[in-house]
């Protein structure tokens, strides 16, 4: 009892001492702006400067004297990056930083499911919180302008409306847990080639309608706490310190009150950074306490050089105070948020979310019939009855189980490793081959599973290509071809990976084709065994010259830790596929809109890239210019079928009835596209303006309605320099993809 009295007295004494020194803040439950104003009034100029730049690879300073915590950041958006040393890129060697790898953001976008976006943001932020992180560097909403973009797997496709609709729930859910999202990369970071130095030339209309739009939605609807500037330049000024972009558009026009964080090393000038809207400078040479060079954290552009300009009166104190206020808001919203969750790591619930997103993100692109079938039916799902029919008889006429041959490196390769900053250290991953072998592990199994690697791609390296022996690939190919002769069914599991020049930061793909001789391998396998299901992993479209030779094609993106289980459930019909493409798959690379303009349009000439295709990105080009794609934006098959009624306009809404005409329950994404028939300025024939994902039992009909708002009809007028809505007749297309042309109705405005 005496000890307890002493502890209470000691605590009271500390409280009284802090009060007399003026260091006790308003209650943590007090209004945010009161807390910011109070803290700002107590800080010295030097302390204000300290919070504006890094103090380690992934932290920025707080104010220890005042009890203000530092900000702990880490890479996302698919999971928390493993812990690194304080001041190097070397792994710290912890044994408690294993996490769940969630599916890539292209996979999330392919679900077209806002509820799954909520679940994703909640689960991944719980892992960040448990690791003591305050800021998650992600998600990303840069537009997939080119299928060669090495970092497109981190983004949400080619359409700004889809990206915006899918990122808002993610951000809201994550930030409700007290973890700030750092939305990236603001803006026009649409290629990895020359990403540090390329200047992007783009019309204001394309900038507003295509590239800024998902960021604007995240600011206005999700109130994202932090945003990361991009490496590239716009109007010949780096985007991390671009006054017109950051102060003019983001902070003044959009009214954003958060903190702008530089990409690591994206800051190049003290005056531009100080006056151009940057709030936290990270990673400029990343040198500091270990003295990697003479350049220390206090030498950053927003460190002593900025303090000198303030003390000399060359930059007003109000500029500094605005930056510090934004950083304090972030700290109070996260590190010092009394409602921040404790979180959890590698929980059963997180693996469940991972698997659900993977299952709904898988897109069934082809499901042709199989040999041995007497009726017209798709080879998928692989039911027991189909597998029995696929099995051939032995030479003695005896029946035996179906012999399944799995071919392809991605059947066993870890696709959570590599890719650059999004590389993840997972507790466990379920590979496709592992999941399949677990199914048929029993001695009395009706099927046997064998494996042939088929090709080798080398190690996952960040900035160089691991050279692979041509002799080794030839040997692996020959082995696969030989084993195919005895197979009743081939499941090919290949595609891209996270090597340099594949899906990886700091480099774009070298070709639209699948690498490592996969096109030739698939073609030769299909010549031996027609019953062949192709499963492709990756974050980008690709050429598929073998498409008419295989029975089925599944696009899987990167599915995370539960990759094998998610794929298995779709292949064998435990889950009816419902994913839809968030990007257009062209038949050939030359069909993409920018290609016709040559190197000037991509990757640029003399560090200048010109977006000559303007607003005609992705499906906007394919539908308007009537270029037939391999697979259109929004496309995806199901194991059931859906029938749409003719859409009906009633006042300012349009509705359609959708019926499941098949024999299986399933989900369908009902998509609304709008086009203006006689606009005063050039516009695409149609643009995505709404979508809903619905569940339908066999024979069930649902009515889906969309309210028509002025925002849906607006465009950014290059002539007027503002958003405008013109009267006239609009076409409202409702269907299962951007290719739907016949199922439309008209809507008149002001006529």
XYZ file of C-alpha atoms in Angstrom:
751
model
C 0.000 0.000 0.000
C 2.864 2.351 0.852
C 4.484 1.677 -2.529
C 1.227 2.528 -4.341
C 1.047 5.878 -2.516
C 4.611 6.634 -3.550
C 3.824 5.869 -7.218
C 0.738 8.088 -7.171
C 2.767 10.900 -5.568
C 5.516 10.496 -8.177
C 3.032 10.634 -11.051
C 1.396 13.754 -9.572
C 4.775 15.417 -9.194
C 5.662 14.752 -12.838
C 2.286 16.107 -13.957
C 2.741 19.287 -11.878
C 6.273 19.777 -13.205
C 5.112 19.456 -16.816
C 2.220 21.838 -16.166
C 4.486 24.519 -14.723
C 6.763 24.247 -17.766
C 3.814 24.714 -20.128
C 4.179 21.255 -21.671
C 0.778 19.743 -20.991
C -1.409 19.690 -24.090
C -5.091 19.825 -24.549
C -6.940 16.579 -23.945
C -6.313 14.019 -26.728
C -10.059 14.039 -27.272
C -10.031 17.800 -27.955
C -10.775 18.996 -31.503
C -7.905 18.277 -33.872
C -7.241 21.872 -34.882
C -7.046 22.981 -31.253
C -4.401 20.337 -30.595
C -2.455 21.388 -33.704
C -2.567 25.073 -32.793
C -1.547 24.359 -29.197
C 1.414 22.180 -30.175
C 2.578 24.590 -32.870
C 2.645 27.470 -30.373
C 5.073 25.546 -28.146
C 7.608 24.575 -30.803
C 10.880 26.337 -31.560
C 11.886 27.050 -35.141
C 14.443 24.264 -35.000
C 11.868 21.797 -33.715
C 9.518 22.807 -36.499
C 12.220 22.127 -39.059
C 13.019 18.735 -37.525
C 9.543 17.307 -38.194
C 9.753 18.132 -41.916
C 12.385 15.614 -42.950
C 13.556 12.068 -42.406
C 15.586 10.939 -39.427
C 15.998 7.381 -40.744
C 15.045 5.363 -43.790
C 11.375 5.230 -42.782
C 10.789 7.639 -39.895
C 10.449 11.386 -39.527
C 11.038 13.125 -36.217
C 8.602 14.149 -33.537
C 9.353 16.597 -30.726
C 10.653 14.606 -27.727
C 10.727 17.700 -25.474
C 6.993 18.105 -25.914
C 6.093 14.429 -26.010
C 5.147 14.543 -29.692
C 5.797 11.201 -31.309
C 7.676 10.510 -34.516
C 5.985 9.133 -37.625
C 6.795 5.515 -38.462
C 6.298 4.786 -42.159
C 6.607 1.635 -44.196
C 6.014 0.424 -47.715
C 2.650 -1.024 -48.748
C 0.124 -1.353 -50.198
C -0.133 -5.166 -50.318
C 1.313 -5.700 -46.838
C 3.905 -4.306 -44.426
C 7.430 -4.477 -45.747
C 9.928 -6.360 -43.612
C 11.857 -4.295 -41.075
C 15.017 -2.646 -42.400
C 18.002 -1.315 -40.517
C 17.704 2.260 -39.258
C 19.861 3.708 -41.970
C 20.425 1.146 -44.700
C 18.421 -0.912 -47.176
C 19.587 -4.100 -45.483
C 17.027 -6.270 -43.734
C 17.127 -5.889 -39.965
C 16.854 -9.644 -39.519
C 13.828 -9.621 -37.259
C 11.933 -12.854 -36.734
C 8.581 -11.253 -35.835
C 7.972 -9.220 -38.990
C 6.421 -11.964 -41.128
C 3.087 -10.837 -42.540
C 0.190 -11.717 -44.839
C 0.736 -10.797 -48.480
C -2.549 -9.459 -49.787
C -3.400 -9.594 -53.511
C -2.076 -6.861 -55.776
C -4.193 -3.765 -56.303
C -4.876 -4.812 -59.900
C -6.512 -7.898 -58.411
C -8.552 -5.768 -56.015
C -9.658 -3.569 -58.921
C -10.605 -6.701 -60.866
C -13.099 -7.650 -58.132
C -15.137 -4.492 -58.852
C -16.333 -5.028 -55.282
C -16.351 -2.006 -52.961
C -17.065 -4.211 -49.945
C -13.862 -6.161 -50.550
C -12.000 -2.846 -50.766
C -13.284 -2.068 -47.254
C -12.142 -5.489 -46.021
C -8.729 -5.052 -47.679
C -8.096 -1.624 -46.125
C -9.144 -2.844 -42.690
C -7.038 -6.016 -42.740
C -3.836 -4.533 -44.135
C -3.975 -1.510 -41.801
C -4.403 -3.828 -38.803
C -1.073 -5.407 -39.731
C 0.530 -1.971 -40.079
C -0.827 -0.911 -36.683
C 0.408 -4.093 -35.014
C 3.891 -3.402 -36.373
C 3.815 0.105 -34.881
C 3.459 1.872 -38.219
C 1.613 5.174 -38.589
C 1.784 5.719 -42.351
C 1.252 3.096 -45.050
C 2.974 4.083 -48.279
C 0.070 3.256 -50.573
C -2.336 2.588 -52.172
C -1.560 3.725 -55.719
C -3.921 5.013 -58.379
C -1.655 5.938 -61.250
C -3.276 5.155 -64.589
C -2.189 2.110 -66.590
C -1.437 4.026 -69.758
C 0.962 1.412 -71.101
C 0.941 -2.378 -70.650
C 4.720 -2.195 -70.252
C 4.607 -0.258 -66.959
C 6.691 -2.247 -64.498
C 4.723 -0.950 -61.546
C 1.185 -1.248 -62.893
C 0.478 -4.218 -60.608
C 0.467 -1.728 -57.698
C -2.271 0.365 -59.318
C -5.956 -0.055 -60.129
C -6.146 -0.194 -63.895
C -6.717 2.173 -66.778
C -9.951 3.927 -65.791
C -10.075 6.855 -63.332
C -13.659 6.169 -62.247
C -12.982 2.530 -61.362
C -9.717 3.408 -59.606
C -11.403 6.172 -57.620
C -14.381 4.058 -56.614
C -12.151 1.210 -55.454
C -9.578 3.297 -53.597
C -12.002 5.374 -51.497
C -13.335 2.449 -49.386
C -9.783 1.136 -48.914
C -8.582 4.492 -47.563
C -11.616 5.114 -45.348
C -11.337 1.662 -43.806
C -7.585 1.872 -43.192
C -7.633 5.376 -41.737
C -10.519 4.458 -39.398
C -7.923 2.246 -37.691
C -5.560 5.173 -37.119
C -3.173 4.308 -39.962
C -2.667 7.000 -42.579
C -2.712 6.055 -46.225
C -0.081 7.784 -48.324
C -1.743 7.849 -51.742
C 0.751 7.596 -54.577
C 2.286 8.707 -56.861
C 0.991 12.257 -57.376
C 0.876 12.502 -60.374
C 1.659 11.258 -63.946
C 4.051 8.552 -62.707
C 2.826 6.229 -65.446
C 6.119 4.624 -66.474
C 9.250 3.430 -64.711
C 11.587 4.219 -67.604
C 13.409 7.479 -66.783
C 11.050 7.934 -63.827
C 13.467 10.230 -61.971
C 13.896 12.699 -64.791
C 11.187 12.460 -67.448
C 8.966 15.507 -67.960
C 5.361 14.661 -68.827
C 3.634 16.849 -71.406
C -0.138 16.417 -71.200
C -3.170 18.544 -71.996
C -5.032 20.051 -69.073
C -8.121 18.144 -70.113
C -6.390 14.749 -70.038
C -4.705 15.688 -66.779
C -8.039 16.547 -65.172
C -10.265 13.839 -66.654
C -7.868 10.898 -66.555
C -4.819 11.296 -64.348
C -5.934 13.567 -61.497
C -9.456 12.200 -61.133
C -8.822 9.225 -58.796
C -6.587 11.384 -56.599
C -9.284 14.043 -56.405
C -11.879 11.472 -55.376
C -9.558 10.162 -52.655
C -9.112 13.715 -51.337
C -12.713 14.857 -51.495
C -14.451 11.609 -50.486
C -11.911 9.663 -48.406
C -10.022 12.655 -46.941
C -6.740 10.811 -47.363
C -4.268 11.913 -44.669
C -1.038 11.906 -46.697
C -0.075 11.851 -50.371
C 3.271 10.953 -51.929
C 4.646 13.128 -54.697
C 6.060 11.458 -57.793
C 9.596 11.481 -59.197
C 8.723 12.732 -62.659
C 8.325 16.334 -63.739
C 5.273 18.253 -64.940
C 5.792 21.564 -66.692
C 9.521 20.890 -66.167
C 9.223 20.991 -62.361
C 9.538 17.898 -60.181
C 6.128 16.887 -58.874
C 7.373 16.641 -55.276
C 7.982 20.392 -55.257
C 5.603 21.651 -57.923
C 3.821 24.809 -56.731
C 1.061 24.733 -59.362
C 0.310 21.075 -58.679
C 0.671 20.889 -54.895
C -0.329 24.329 -53.690
C -2.521 25.356 -56.596
C -4.561 22.225 -57.325
C -4.180 19.930 -54.324
C -4.212 22.299 -51.372
C -6.067 25.365 -52.582
C -8.478 24.138 -55.237
C -9.283 20.816 -53.540
C -8.929 22.180 -50.000
C -6.734 19.318 -48.804
C -5.336 19.622 -45.258
C -2.974 16.634 -45.205
C 0.804 16.286 -45.518
C 2.581 15.887 -48.854
C 5.436 13.388 -48.566
C 8.209 13.222 -51.123
C 9.010 9.988 -52.842
C 12.362 8.764 -51.536
C 14.931 11.061 -53.126
C 12.299 12.976 -55.083
C 13.378 16.353 -53.707
C 15.995 18.343 -55.618
C 15.930 21.986 -54.508
C 15.426 23.822 -51.201
C 13.601 26.872 -52.573
C 11.235 24.825 -54.739
C 10.571 22.319 -51.957
C 9.938 25.065 -49.394
C 7.652 27.163 -51.570
C 6.262 24.403 -53.810
C 4.090 22.551 -51.333
C 6.293 19.724 -49.985
C 5.707 18.962 -46.287
C 7.870 15.936 -45.425
C 11.100 15.181 -47.280
C 12.085 11.520 -47.271
C 15.013 9.623 -48.654
C 17.215 12.340 -50.139
C 20.378 10.240 -50.347
C 19.091 8.559 -47.136
C 22.355 9.220 -45.336
C 22.510 10.065 -41.662
C 23.623 8.488 -38.425
C 25.853 5.848 -40.001
C 27.664 8.531 -41.998
C 27.396 6.829 -45.364
C 28.693 10.120 -46.726
C 29.141 13.705 -45.587
C 25.490 14.335 -46.342
C 23.345 13.885 -43.215
C 19.629 14.146 -42.502
C 20.168 17.689 -41.245
C 21.519 18.557 -44.691
C 18.231 17.676 -46.426
C 16.654 20.428 -48.484
C 13.917 20.943 -45.886
C 16.432 20.838 -43.023
C 19.197 23.380 -42.252
C 19.044 25.026 -45.702
C 15.318 25.722 -45.189
C 15.884 26.918 -41.615
C 18.501 29.356 -42.920
C 16.005 30.871 -45.370
C 13.447 31.223 -42.563
C 15.920 32.874 -40.184
C 17.038 35.267 -42.901
C 13.428 36.266 -43.578
C 13.605 35.152 -47.199
C 10.666 32.786 -46.642
C 7.930 33.844 -44.186
C 7.293 31.883 -41.002
C 3.719 31.268 -42.199
C 5.070 28.883 -44.873
C 6.895 26.859 -42.226
C 3.907 26.878 -39.866
C 1.589 25.589 -42.584
C 3.891 22.628 -43.242
C 4.306 21.849 -39.551
C 0.549 22.060 -38.990
C 0.010 19.457 -41.700
C 2.585 17.143 -40.141
C 1.073 17.609 -36.677
C -2.361 16.733 -38.043
C -0.907 13.504 -39.384
C 0.768 12.685 -36.057
C -2.402 13.368 -34.067
C -4.479 11.355 -36.536
C -2.152 8.357 -36.280
C 0.762 8.037 -33.831
C -1.025 10.036 -31.101
C -4.558 9.003 -31.961
C -6.128 7.527 -28.802
C -8.497 5.505 -31.001
C -5.738 3.834 -33.028
C -6.244 0.073 -33.060
C -3.744 -2.371 -31.624
C -4.132 -4.476 -34.739
C -3.060 -8.028 -35.425
C -0.668 -9.903 -37.657
C -1.137 -13.075 -39.701
C -4.560 -13.656 -38.207
C -6.999 -16.202 -39.576
C -9.326 -13.334 -40.532
C -6.579 -11.706 -42.614
C -5.878 -14.886 -44.550
C -9.605 -15.211 -45.184
C -9.769 -11.665 -46.588
C -6.703 -12.398 -48.718
C -8.340 -15.500 -50.193
C -11.718 -13.828 -50.833
C -10.106 -10.962 -52.745
C -8.024 -13.396 -54.769
C -11.040 -15.514 -55.655
C -13.131 -12.553 -56.810
C -10.239 -10.918 -58.640
C -9.462 -13.909 -60.876
C -10.841 -13.243 -64.370
C -12.038 -16.100 -66.568
C -11.133 -14.975 -70.087
C -11.836 -18.138 -72.054
C -13.711 -21.347 -71.272
C -13.859 -23.483 -74.383
C -15.072 -27.030 -74.739
C -12.842 -30.046 -74.206
C -12.198 -33.153 -76.221
C -14.236 -36.092 -75.050
C -17.287 -33.970 -74.360
C -20.416 -34.930 -76.235
C -22.140 -31.678 -75.372
C -21.199 -28.031 -75.583
C -19.770 -27.209 -72.193
C -16.714 -25.397 -70.908
C -13.743 -27.347 -69.648
C -13.987 -25.371 -66.407
C -14.855 -25.959 -63.664
C -12.890 -29.183 -63.332
C -15.590 -31.320 -61.748
C -15.001 -34.956 -60.860
C -17.305 -35.981 -63.697
C -15.305 -33.993 -66.252
C -12.004 -35.330 -64.963
C -13.306 -38.865 -65.365
C -14.220 -38.142 -68.981
C -10.835 -36.563 -69.599
C -9.081 -39.716 -68.465
C -8.284 -42.088 -71.311
C -8.167 -45.909 -71.099
C -5.011 -47.929 -70.643
C -3.763 -50.266 -73.309
C -5.667 -53.131 -71.616
C -8.882 -51.138 -71.669
C -8.794 -50.583 -67.927
C -10.060 -47.323 -66.543
C -7.669 -45.189 -64.499
C -7.628 -41.764 -62.941
C -7.060 -38.543 -64.825
C -3.386 -37.720 -65.242
C -2.889 -33.985 -64.631
C 0.349 -32.344 -65.685
C 1.132 -28.953 -64.172
C 3.628 -26.912 -66.186
C 5.151 -23.535 -65.432
C 7.455 -21.827 -62.984
C 4.679 -19.789 -61.360
C 3.131 -22.999 -60.053
C 5.858 -23.041 -57.395
C 7.565 -19.647 -57.509
C 6.964 -17.180 -54.687
C 5.300 -14.160 -56.269
C 5.381 -12.178 -53.029
C 9.121 -11.656 -53.419
C 10.675 -9.083 -55.731
C 8.960 -6.132 -57.363
C 10.900 -3.439 -55.530
C 9.457 -1.610 -52.551
C 6.364 -3.840 -52.487
C 8.389 -6.988 -51.742
C 6.963 -8.882 -48.779
C 8.257 -11.252 -46.115
C 5.461 -13.736 -45.595
C 4.854 -16.241 -42.830
C 3.617 -18.767 -45.372
C 2.405 -18.829 -48.961
C 0.253 -21.518 -50.547
C 1.473 -22.179 -54.087
C -0.850 -23.462 -56.824
C 1.004 -26.766 -57.072
C 0.870 -27.232 -53.305
C -2.884 -26.660 -53.234
C -3.449 -29.098 -56.119
C -1.263 -31.826 -54.644
C -3.003 -31.484 -51.286
C -6.298 -32.236 -53.059
C -5.037 -35.441 -54.638
C -2.670 -36.593 -51.888
C -4.727 -39.630 -50.875
C -3.703 -43.066 -52.165
C -7.167 -43.707 -53.549
C -7.322 -40.397 -55.376
C -9.054 -40.392 -58.747
C -6.307 -38.182 -60.240
C -2.542 -38.067 -60.271
C -0.535 -34.844 -60.403
C 2.924 -34.452 -61.932
C 4.932 -31.280 -62.436
C 7.316 -29.924 -65.062
C 8.852 -26.491 -64.608
C 8.983 -25.792 -68.358
C 11.127 -22.662 -68.130
C 13.243 -20.710 -65.675
C 13.283 -16.939 -65.199
C 16.100 -16.352 -62.721
C 16.178 -14.574 -59.376
C 14.062 -11.574 -58.437
C 16.523 -8.700 -58.751
C 15.626 -5.037 -58.266
C 17.625 -3.265 -60.955
C 19.190 -5.898 -63.192
C 18.140 -8.953 -65.159
C 19.438 -12.273 -63.922
C 20.814 -14.004 -66.980
C 19.298 -17.422 -67.578
C 21.041 -20.180 -69.495
C 19.431 -20.897 -72.865
C 20.548 -24.510 -72.475
C 18.721 -24.791 -69.155
C 15.502 -23.422 -70.605
C 15.771 -25.748 -73.579
C 16.207 -28.724 -71.233
C 13.216 -27.711 -69.085
C 11.077 -27.217 -72.170
C 11.991 -30.640 -73.537
C 11.105 -32.272 -70.209
C 7.672 -30.610 -70.209
C 6.996 -31.641 -73.813
C 7.919 -35.241 -73.052
C 5.693 -35.409 -69.960
C 2.790 -33.855 -71.895
C 2.587 -36.962 -74.060
C 1.237 -38.952 -71.103
C -1.122 -36.299 -69.709
C -4.900 -36.188 -69.966
C -5.020 -32.562 -68.845
C -2.404 -29.818 -68.755
C -2.694 -26.908 -66.336
C -0.144 -24.321 -67.407
C 0.722 -21.797 -64.665
C 3.052 -19.064 -65.887
C 3.019 -15.425 -66.952
C 4.962 -12.555 -65.470
C 6.805 -12.300 -62.187
C 8.478 -9.585 -60.120
C 11.884 -9.671 -61.772
C 13.434 -6.530 -63.195
C 11.923 -5.781 -66.611
C 8.810 -7.767 -65.614
C 6.470 -6.405 -62.922
C 9.028 -4.515 -60.897
C 9.782 -1.001 -59.728
C 12.499 0.986 -61.537
C 12.104 -0.651 -64.929
C 9.441 -1.298 -67.561
C 8.796 -4.497 -69.465
C 10.909 -5.010 -72.562
C 8.161 -6.662 -74.602
C 4.387 -7.174 -74.799
C 5.024 -10.906 -75.157
C 5.399 -13.309 -72.276
C 9.101 -13.759 -71.563
C 11.305 -16.832 -71.154
C 9.982 -18.553 -74.291
C 6.521 -19.109 -72.825
C 4.577 -18.426 -76.024
C 6.472 -21.166 -77.832
C 6.168 -23.532 -74.866
C 2.401 -23.068 -74.570
C 1.954 -23.531 -78.313
C 3.907 -26.778 -78.420
C 2.162 -28.173 -75.346
C -1.233 -27.416 -76.886
C -0.254 -29.302 -80.032
C 0.280 -32.415 -77.918
C -2.694 -32.066 -75.559
C -5.710 -29.972 -76.560
C -7.189 -30.191 -73.072
C -5.085 -27.371 -71.680
C -5.980 -24.717 -69.121
C -3.680 -21.679 -69.071
C -3.307 -19.682 -65.858
C -1.413 -16.399 -66.135
C -0.113 -14.366 -63.210
C 0.970 -10.737 -63.627
C -0.067 -7.116 -63.418
C -0.201 -6.271 -67.124
C -1.865 -7.390 -70.360
C 0.136 -9.515 -72.803
C -0.049 -11.017 -76.267
C -1.655 -14.455 -76.480
C -0.906 -15.890 -79.956
C -1.758 -19.363 -78.601
C -5.276 -18.422 -77.415
C -7.228 -20.394 -80.037
C -5.156 -23.506 -79.296
C -5.943 -23.818 -75.563
C -9.199 -24.714 -73.854
C -9.301 -22.065 -71.137
C -7.512 -18.962 -69.896
C -7.537 -17.481 -66.393
C -5.962 -14.116 -65.532
C -4.793 -14.163 -61.916
C -2.770 -10.964 -61.265
C -0.853 -11.563 -57.979
C -3.049 -13.336 -55.442
C -0.912 -13.067 -52.303
C -0.369 -15.623 -49.551
C -3.485 -17.656 -50.373
C -2.665 -17.789 -54.065
C -2.949 -21.554 -54.463
C -6.169 -21.906 -52.505
C -7.870 -19.031 -54.335
C -6.908 -20.450 -57.728
C -7.867 -23.984 -56.722
C -11.356 -22.898 -55.616
C -12.030 -21.230 -58.965
C -10.537 -24.018 -61.096
C -12.584 -26.716 -59.397
C -15.807 -24.762 -59.088
C -15.971 -24.130 -55.353
C -16.105 -20.457 -56.328
C -17.810 -19.124 -59.449
C -15.420 -16.602 -61.075
C -16.715 -13.026 -61.101
C -13.655 -10.897 -61.801
C -13.715 -8.314 -64.591
C -10.751 -6.766 -66.370
C -9.653 -3.336 -65.075
C -7.527 -2.966 -68.230
C -7.888 -3.604 -71.958
C -6.023 -6.556 -73.466
C -4.993 -5.624 -77.007
C -4.447 -8.245 -79.695
C -1.059 -6.733 -80.436
C 1.072 -4.050 -78.826
C 0.677 -1.679 -81.767
C -3.048 -1.358 -81.007
C -2.476 0.679 -77.851
C -3.300 4.328 -78.594
C 0.046 5.964 -77.784
C 2.120 3.564 -79.902
C 1.184 5.239 -83.185
C 2.969 8.400 -82.031
C 6.345 6.728 -81.653
C 9.035 7.128 -79.005
C 7.947 10.701 -78.303
C 4.772 9.298 -76.715
C 6.583 6.477 -74.891
C 9.113 6.217 -73.361
C 10.009 9.758 -74.423
C 12.781 11.544 -76.262
C 15.417 13.621 -74.477
C 13.572 13.120 -71.174
C 10.351 14.561 -72.617
C 7.290 12.325 -73.025
C 4.138 13.580 -74.759
C 0.730 12.037 -74.089
C -0.388 12.441 -77.694
C -3.367 10.115 -77.295
C -4.771 12.722 -74.876
C -8.003 11.466 -73.235
C -8.100 8.316 -75.380
C -6.519 5.997 -72.844
C -7.421 2.303 -72.765
C -10.988 1.404 -73.725
C -11.786 5.018 -74.615
C -9.530 4.506 -77.630
C -10.635 0.963 -78.483
C -14.371 1.737 -78.395
C -14.202 5.147 -80.096
C -11.733 4.210 -82.827
C -13.367 0.785 -83.239
C -10.185 -1.181 -82.622
C -11.047 -4.774 -81.745
C -9.285 -5.806 -78.514
C -8.303 -9.298 -77.492
C -10.376 -8.810 -74.330
C -12.226 -5.551 -73.594
C -12.116 -3.536 -70.396
C -14.728 -4.799 -67.942
C -14.830 -8.274 -69.496
C -14.958 -11.517 -67.536
C -16.768 -14.839 -67.921
C -18.665 -16.882 -65.352
C -19.673 -20.523 -64.926
C -23.234 -19.301 -65.339
C -24.857 -16.874 -67.792
C -26.608 -13.553 -67.341
C -29.233 -11.854 -69.457
C -29.880 -8.102 -69.438
C -33.179 -6.428 -70.212
C -33.248 -3.211 -72.194
C -32.380 -0.342 -69.832
C -35.194 2.033 -68.958
C -34.896 5.722 -68.033
C -37.253 7.041 -65.390
C -36.638 10.701 -64.607
C -32.989 11.048 -63.624
C -32.297 7.340 -63.157
C -31.741 4.364 -65.404
C -32.560 0.787 -64.447
C -32.012 -2.642 -65.919
C -33.149 -6.128 -65.014
C -30.471 -8.823 -64.849
C -31.384 -12.518 -64.792
C -29.193 -15.522 -64.030
C -30.117 -17.820 -66.902
C -27.659 -20.553 -65.963
C -27.646 -23.413 -63.476
C -25.169 -21.996 -60.934
C -25.345 -19.081 -58.520
C -22.887 -16.320 -59.299
C -21.964 -12.664 -59.213
C -22.205 -10.204 -62.078
C -20.793 -6.701 -62.398
C -23.440 -4.461 -63.975
C -21.632 -1.604 -65.721
C -22.990 1.773 -66.856
C -21.246 3.675 -69.649
C -22.375 7.096 -70.887
C -21.658 8.861 -74.172
C -22.742 12.280 -75.480
C -24.003 12.085 -79.042
C -23.375 15.710 -80.065
C -20.830 17.415 -77.821
C -19.184 20.704 -78.789
C -15.779 19.165 -78.022
C -14.364 15.769 -78.866
C -15.398 13.059 -76.414
C -15.071 9.259 -76.267
C -18.048 7.281 -77.481
C -18.535 6.001 -73.935
C -17.053 6.275 -70.452
C -17.599 4.220 -67.312
C -19.845 6.142 -64.911
C -21.285 3.483 -62.609
C -21.145 -0.182 -61.597
C -22.744 -2.549 -59.120
C -21.777 -6.115 -58.255
C -24.747 -8.358 -57.552
C -25.333 -11.966 -56.484
C -27.938 -13.982 -58.365
C -29.203 -17.496 -57.756
C -30.180 -19.586 -60.809
C -33.320 -18.116 -62.363
C -33.230 -15.051 -60.106
C -33.786 -11.553 -61.503
C -32.649 -8.296 -59.900
C -33.254 -4.705 -60.894
C -30.180 -2.478 -60.784
C -30.633 1.289 -60.906
C -28.220 4.188 -61.342
C -28.986 7.825 -60.586
C -27.841 10.137 -63.382
C -25.943 13.075 -61.872
C -24.410 16.157 -63.518
C -20.953 14.842 -62.625
C -21.576 11.753 -64.772
C -22.302 13.944 -67.799
C -19.541 16.500 -67.317
C -16.236 16.888 -69.107
C -13.328 19.265 -68.695
C -13.607 21.814 -71.468
C -10.246 22.683 -72.956
C -11.815 25.811 -74.444
C -13.396 27.067 -71.213
C -10.770 25.702 -68.859
C -13.341 24.230 -66.477
C -15.730 21.338 -65.934
C -18.945 21.734 -67.873
C -22.179 19.893 -68.652
C -23.780 20.420 -72.042
C -27.449 19.831 -72.894
C -28.279 17.225 -75.485
C -28.937 13.543 -75.987
C -26.824 10.989 -74.109
C -26.539 7.259 -74.687
C -26.624 5.064 -71.592
C -25.022 1.663 -72.201
C -25.642 -1.043 -69.594
C -23.955 -4.421 -69.770
C -21.175 -6.734 -68.684
C -18.228 -4.951 -70.326
C -17.146 -1.868 -72.269
C -17.784 -3.808 -75.502
C -21.570 -3.741 -75.013
C -22.959 -1.738 -77.949
C -26.567 -2.806 -78.455
C -28.013 -2.642 -74.946
C -28.496 1.100 -74.550
C -31.140 3.739 -74.062
C -31.107 7.517 -74.398
C -31.291 10.293 -71.843
C -32.009 13.911 -72.728
C -30.740 16.897 -70.774
C -32.233 20.358 -71.304
C -34.045 19.452 -74.514
